[in-house]
PDB file of C-alpha atoms and ligand atoms in Angstrom:
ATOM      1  CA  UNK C   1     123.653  47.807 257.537  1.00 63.00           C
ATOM      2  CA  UNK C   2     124.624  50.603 255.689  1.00 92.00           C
ATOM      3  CA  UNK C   3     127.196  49.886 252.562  1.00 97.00           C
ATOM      4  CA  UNK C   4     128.714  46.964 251.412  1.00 98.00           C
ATOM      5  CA  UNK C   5     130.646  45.477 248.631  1.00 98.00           C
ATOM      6  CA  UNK C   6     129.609  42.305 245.764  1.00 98.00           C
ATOM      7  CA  UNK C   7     133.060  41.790 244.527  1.00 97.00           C
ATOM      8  CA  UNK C   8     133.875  39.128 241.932  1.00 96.00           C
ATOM      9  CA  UNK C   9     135.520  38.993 238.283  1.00 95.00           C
ATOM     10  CA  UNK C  10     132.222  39.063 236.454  1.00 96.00           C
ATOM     11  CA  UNK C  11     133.193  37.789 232.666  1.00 96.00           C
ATOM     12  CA  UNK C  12     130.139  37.743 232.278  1.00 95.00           C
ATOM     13  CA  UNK C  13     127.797  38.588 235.037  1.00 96.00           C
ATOM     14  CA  UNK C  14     125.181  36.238 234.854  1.00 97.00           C
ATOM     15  CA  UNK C  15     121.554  35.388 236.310  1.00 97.00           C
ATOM     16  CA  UNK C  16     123.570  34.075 239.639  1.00 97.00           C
ATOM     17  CA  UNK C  17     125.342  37.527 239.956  1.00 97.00           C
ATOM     18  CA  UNK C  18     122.184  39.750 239.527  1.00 98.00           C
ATOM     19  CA  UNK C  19     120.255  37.254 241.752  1.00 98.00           C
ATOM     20  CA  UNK C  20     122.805  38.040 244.745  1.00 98.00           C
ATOM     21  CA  UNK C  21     123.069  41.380 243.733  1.00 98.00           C
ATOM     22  CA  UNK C  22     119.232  42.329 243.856  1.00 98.00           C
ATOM     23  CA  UNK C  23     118.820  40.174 247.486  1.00 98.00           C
ATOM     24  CA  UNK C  24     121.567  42.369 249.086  1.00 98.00           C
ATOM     25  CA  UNK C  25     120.138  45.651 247.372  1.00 98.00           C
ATOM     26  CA  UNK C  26     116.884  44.890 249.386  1.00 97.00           C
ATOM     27  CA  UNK C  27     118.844  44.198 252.826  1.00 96.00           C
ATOM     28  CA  UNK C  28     121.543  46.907 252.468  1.00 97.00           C
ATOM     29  CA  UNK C  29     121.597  50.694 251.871  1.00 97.00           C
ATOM     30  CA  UNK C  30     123.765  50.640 249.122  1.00 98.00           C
ATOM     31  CA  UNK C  31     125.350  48.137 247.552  1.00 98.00           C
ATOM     32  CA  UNK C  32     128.350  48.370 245.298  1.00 98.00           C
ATOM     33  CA  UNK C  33     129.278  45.523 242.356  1.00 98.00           C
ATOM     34  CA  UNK C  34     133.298  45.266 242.368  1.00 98.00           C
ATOM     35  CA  UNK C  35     134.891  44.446 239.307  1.00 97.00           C
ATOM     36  CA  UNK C  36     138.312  43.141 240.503  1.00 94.00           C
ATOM     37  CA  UNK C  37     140.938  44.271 237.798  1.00 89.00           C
ATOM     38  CA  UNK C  38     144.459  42.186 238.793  1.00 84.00           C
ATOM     39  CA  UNK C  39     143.348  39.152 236.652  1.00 73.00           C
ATOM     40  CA  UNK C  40     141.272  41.097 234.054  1.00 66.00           C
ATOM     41  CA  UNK C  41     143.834  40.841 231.546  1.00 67.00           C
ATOM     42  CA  UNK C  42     143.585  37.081 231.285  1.00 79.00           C
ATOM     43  CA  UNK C  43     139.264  37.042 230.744  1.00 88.00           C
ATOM     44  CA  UNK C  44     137.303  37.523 227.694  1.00 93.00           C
ATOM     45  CA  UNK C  45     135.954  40.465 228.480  1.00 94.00           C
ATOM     46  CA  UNK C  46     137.294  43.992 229.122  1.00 94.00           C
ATOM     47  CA  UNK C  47     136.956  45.928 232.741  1.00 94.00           C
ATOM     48  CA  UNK C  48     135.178  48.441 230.754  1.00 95.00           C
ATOM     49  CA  UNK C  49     132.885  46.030 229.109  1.00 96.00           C
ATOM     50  CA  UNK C  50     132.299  43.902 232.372  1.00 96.00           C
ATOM     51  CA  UNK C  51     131.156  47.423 234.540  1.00 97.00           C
ATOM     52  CA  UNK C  52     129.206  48.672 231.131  1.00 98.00           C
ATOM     53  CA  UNK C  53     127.322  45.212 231.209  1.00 97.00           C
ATOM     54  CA  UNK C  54     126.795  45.448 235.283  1.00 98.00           C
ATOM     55  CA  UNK C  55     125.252  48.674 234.926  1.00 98.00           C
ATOM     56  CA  UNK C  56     122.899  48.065 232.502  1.00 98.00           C
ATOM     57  CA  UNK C  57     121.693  45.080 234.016  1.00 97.00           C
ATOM     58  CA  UNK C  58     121.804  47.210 237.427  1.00 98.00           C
ATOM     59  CA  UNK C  59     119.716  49.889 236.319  1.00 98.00           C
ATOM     60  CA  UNK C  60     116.490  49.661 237.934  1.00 97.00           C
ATOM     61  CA  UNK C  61     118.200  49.462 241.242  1.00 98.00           C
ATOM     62  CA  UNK C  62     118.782  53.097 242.653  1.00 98.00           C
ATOM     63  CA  UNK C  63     121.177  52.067 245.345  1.00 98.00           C
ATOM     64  CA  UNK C  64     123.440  49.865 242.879  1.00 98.00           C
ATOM     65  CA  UNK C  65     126.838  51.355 241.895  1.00 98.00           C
ATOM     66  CA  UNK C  66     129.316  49.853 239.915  1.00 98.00           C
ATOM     67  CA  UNK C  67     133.011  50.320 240.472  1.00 96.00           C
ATOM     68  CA  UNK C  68     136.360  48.390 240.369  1.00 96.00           C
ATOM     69  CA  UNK C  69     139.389  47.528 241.986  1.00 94.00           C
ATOM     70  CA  UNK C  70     142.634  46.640 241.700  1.00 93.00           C
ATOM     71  CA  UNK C  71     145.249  45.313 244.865  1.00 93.00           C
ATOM     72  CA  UNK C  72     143.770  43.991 247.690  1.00 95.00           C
ATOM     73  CA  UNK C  73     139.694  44.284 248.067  1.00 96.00           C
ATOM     74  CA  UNK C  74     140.279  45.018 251.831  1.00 97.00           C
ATOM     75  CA  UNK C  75     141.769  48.179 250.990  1.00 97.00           C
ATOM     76  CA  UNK C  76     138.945  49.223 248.410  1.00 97.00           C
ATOM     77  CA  UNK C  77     136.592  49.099 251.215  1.00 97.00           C
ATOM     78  CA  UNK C  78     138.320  50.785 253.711  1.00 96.00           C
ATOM     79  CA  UNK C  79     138.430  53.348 251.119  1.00 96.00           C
ATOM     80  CA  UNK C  80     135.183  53.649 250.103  1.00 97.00           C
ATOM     81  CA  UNK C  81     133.381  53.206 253.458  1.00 96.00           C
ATOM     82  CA  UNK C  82     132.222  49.901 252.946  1.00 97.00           C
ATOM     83  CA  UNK C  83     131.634  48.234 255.706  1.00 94.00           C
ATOM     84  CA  UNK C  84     130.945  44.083 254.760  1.00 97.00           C
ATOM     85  CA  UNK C  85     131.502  42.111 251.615  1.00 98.00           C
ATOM     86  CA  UNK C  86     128.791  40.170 250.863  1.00 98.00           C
ATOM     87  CA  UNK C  87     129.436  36.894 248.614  1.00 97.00           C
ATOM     88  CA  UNK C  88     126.872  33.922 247.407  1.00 96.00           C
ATOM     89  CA  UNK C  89     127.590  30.538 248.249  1.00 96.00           C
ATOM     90  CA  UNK C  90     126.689  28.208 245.184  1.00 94.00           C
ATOM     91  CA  UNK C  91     127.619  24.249 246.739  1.00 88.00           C
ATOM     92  CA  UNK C  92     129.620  23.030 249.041  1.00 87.00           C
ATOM     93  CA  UNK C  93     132.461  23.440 246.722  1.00 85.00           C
ATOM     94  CA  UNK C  94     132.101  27.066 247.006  1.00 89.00           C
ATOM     95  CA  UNK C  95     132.966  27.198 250.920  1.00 92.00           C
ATOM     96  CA  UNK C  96     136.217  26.133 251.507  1.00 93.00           C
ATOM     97  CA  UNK C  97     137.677  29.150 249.185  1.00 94.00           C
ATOM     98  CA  UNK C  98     135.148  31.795 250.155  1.00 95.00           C
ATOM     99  CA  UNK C  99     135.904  30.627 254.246  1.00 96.00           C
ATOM    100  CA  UNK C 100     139.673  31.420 253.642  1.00 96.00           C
ATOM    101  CA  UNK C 101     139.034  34.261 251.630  1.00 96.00           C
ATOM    102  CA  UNK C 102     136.623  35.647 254.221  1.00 98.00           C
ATOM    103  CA  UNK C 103     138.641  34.904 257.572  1.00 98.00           C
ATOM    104  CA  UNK C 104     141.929  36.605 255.665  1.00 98.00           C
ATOM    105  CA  UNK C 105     139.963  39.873 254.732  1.00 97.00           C
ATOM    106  CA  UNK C 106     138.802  39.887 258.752  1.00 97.00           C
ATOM    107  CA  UNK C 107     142.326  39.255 259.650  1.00 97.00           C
ATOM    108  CA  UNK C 108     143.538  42.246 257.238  1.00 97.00           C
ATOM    109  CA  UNK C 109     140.963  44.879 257.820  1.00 96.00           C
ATOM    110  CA  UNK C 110     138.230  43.784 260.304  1.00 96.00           C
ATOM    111  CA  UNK C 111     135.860  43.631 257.186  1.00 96.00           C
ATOM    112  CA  UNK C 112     133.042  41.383 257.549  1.00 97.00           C
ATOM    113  CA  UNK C 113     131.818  38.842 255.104  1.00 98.00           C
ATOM    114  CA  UNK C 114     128.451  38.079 254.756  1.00 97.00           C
ATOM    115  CA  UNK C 115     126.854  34.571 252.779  1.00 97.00           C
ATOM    116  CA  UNK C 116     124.145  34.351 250.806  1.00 97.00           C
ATOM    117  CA  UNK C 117     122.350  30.898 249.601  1.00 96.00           C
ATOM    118  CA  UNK C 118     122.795  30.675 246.072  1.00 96.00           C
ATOM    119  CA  UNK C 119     119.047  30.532 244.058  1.00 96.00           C
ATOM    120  CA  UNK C 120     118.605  27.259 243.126  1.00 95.00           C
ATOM    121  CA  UNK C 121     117.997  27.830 239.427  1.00 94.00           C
ATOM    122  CA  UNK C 122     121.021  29.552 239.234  1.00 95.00           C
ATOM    123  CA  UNK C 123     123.660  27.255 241.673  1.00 93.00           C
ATOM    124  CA  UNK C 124     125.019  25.597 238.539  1.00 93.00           C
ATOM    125  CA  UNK C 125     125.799  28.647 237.143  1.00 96.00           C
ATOM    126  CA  UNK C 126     129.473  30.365 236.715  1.00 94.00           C
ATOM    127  CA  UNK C 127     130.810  32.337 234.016  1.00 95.00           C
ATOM    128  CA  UNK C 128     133.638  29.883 232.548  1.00 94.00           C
ATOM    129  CA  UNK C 129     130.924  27.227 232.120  1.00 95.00           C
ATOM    130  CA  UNK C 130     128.944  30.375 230.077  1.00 96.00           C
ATOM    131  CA  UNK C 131     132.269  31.306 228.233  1.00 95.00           C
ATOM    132  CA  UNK C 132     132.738  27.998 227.293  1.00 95.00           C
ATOM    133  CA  UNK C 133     128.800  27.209 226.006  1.00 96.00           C
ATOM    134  CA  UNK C 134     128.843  30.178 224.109  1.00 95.00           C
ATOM    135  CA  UNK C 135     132.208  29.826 222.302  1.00 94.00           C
ATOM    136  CA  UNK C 136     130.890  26.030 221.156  1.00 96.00           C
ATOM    137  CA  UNK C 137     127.884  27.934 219.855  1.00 96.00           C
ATOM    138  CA  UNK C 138     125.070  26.636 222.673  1.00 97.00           C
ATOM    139  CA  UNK C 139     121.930  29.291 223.914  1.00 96.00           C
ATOM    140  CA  UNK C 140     122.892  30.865 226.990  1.00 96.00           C
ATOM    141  CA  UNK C 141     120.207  33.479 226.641  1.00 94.00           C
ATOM    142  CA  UNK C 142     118.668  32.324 230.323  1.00 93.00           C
ATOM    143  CA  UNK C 143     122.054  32.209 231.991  1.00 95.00           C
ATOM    144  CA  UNK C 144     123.166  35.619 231.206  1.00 95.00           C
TER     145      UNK C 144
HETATM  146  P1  LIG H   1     132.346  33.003 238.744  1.00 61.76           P
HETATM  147  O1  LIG H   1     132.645  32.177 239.965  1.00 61.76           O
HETATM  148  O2  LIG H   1     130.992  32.759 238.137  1.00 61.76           O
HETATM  149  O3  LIG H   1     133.455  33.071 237.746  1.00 61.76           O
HETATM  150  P2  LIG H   1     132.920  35.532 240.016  1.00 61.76           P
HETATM  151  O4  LIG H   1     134.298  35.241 240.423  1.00 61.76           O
HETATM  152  O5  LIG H   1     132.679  36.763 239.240  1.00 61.76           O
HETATM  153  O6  LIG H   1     132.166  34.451 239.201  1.00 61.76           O
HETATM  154  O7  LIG H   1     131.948  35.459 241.234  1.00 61.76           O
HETATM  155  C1  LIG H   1     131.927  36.403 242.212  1.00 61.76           C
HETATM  156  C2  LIG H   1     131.050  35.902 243.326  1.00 61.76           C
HETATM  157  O8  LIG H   1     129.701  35.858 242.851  1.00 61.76           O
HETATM  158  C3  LIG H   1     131.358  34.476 243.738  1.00 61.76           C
HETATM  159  O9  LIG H   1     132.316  34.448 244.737  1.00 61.76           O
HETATM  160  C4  LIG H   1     130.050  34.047 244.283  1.00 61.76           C
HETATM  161  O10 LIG H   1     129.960  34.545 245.595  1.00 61.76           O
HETATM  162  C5  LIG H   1     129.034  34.798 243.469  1.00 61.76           C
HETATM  163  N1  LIG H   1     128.393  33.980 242.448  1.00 61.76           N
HETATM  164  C6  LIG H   1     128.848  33.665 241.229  1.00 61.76           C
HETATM  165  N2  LIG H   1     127.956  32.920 240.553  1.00 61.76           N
HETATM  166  C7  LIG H   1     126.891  32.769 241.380  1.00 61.76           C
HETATM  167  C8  LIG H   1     125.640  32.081 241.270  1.00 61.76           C
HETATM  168  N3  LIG H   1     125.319  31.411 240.167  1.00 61.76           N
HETATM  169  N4  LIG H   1     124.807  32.135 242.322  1.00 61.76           N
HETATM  170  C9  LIG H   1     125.161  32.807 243.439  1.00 61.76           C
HETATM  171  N5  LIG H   1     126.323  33.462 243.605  1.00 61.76           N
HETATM  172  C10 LIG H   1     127.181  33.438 242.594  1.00 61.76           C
END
């Protein structure tokens, strides 16, 4: 499988984002991190600071890019030759959204979405929960 797509909001990226991200990067080609930009205006962080962060953590992975997007994610990949979206799957809670998401993006563009099992020391994890821990002043130095 040649190039595909880890889309998400990342505000923060955390341990669960760089888990998924470093699994695909050994089954795929190439693998690029999406920062979606149509809600970005309503996170903590900056696109900028959110594709800065993604690419330093990303580093020591030569076939990691980081880019964004803004409309519809179908359209970015069609774009940039991309040719499956590949997502991790935290709980059960996870599934009914990603399902729908994934069956739309087929429906759109024929894009295919692959799942990934979320690391078990990392399923809890999502970035409000570390937004909110850090603003009260708790560690999140393992979580991010
Ligand atoms: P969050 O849900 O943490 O706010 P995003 O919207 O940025 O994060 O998440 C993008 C995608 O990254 C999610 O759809 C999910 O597939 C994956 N993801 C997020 N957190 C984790 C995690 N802890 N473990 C595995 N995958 C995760």
């Amino acid at each position: 499988m040649g190039r595909v797509a880890c889309p998400g909001s990342f505000d923060p990226a955390t341990n669960g984002h760089l888990d998924i991200i470093r699994r695909a990067a050994l089954l795929h080609d190439e693998v690029i991190v999406v920062v979606g930009a149509n809600l970005a205006k309503h996170g903590l962080f900056t696109v900028e600071e959110r594709v800065s962060m993604l690419e330093e953590v990303t580093s020591d992975l030569p076939n990691v890019s980081v880019g964004t997007f803004r409309g519809l994610l179908v359209d970015f990949c069609r774009s940039n030759g991309v040719s499956a979206i590949v997502k991790g799957l935290r709980a059960v809670s996870d599934f009914e959204y990603e399902m729908e998401m994934a069956q739309m993006n087929y429906r759109l563009a024929q894009i295919e979405t692959l799942f990934m099992t979320a690391n078990p020391l990392y399923s809890f994890l999502r970035s409000s929960l570390v937004r909110e821990i850090a603003t009260y002043g708790g560690d999140i130095t393992s979580l991010v």
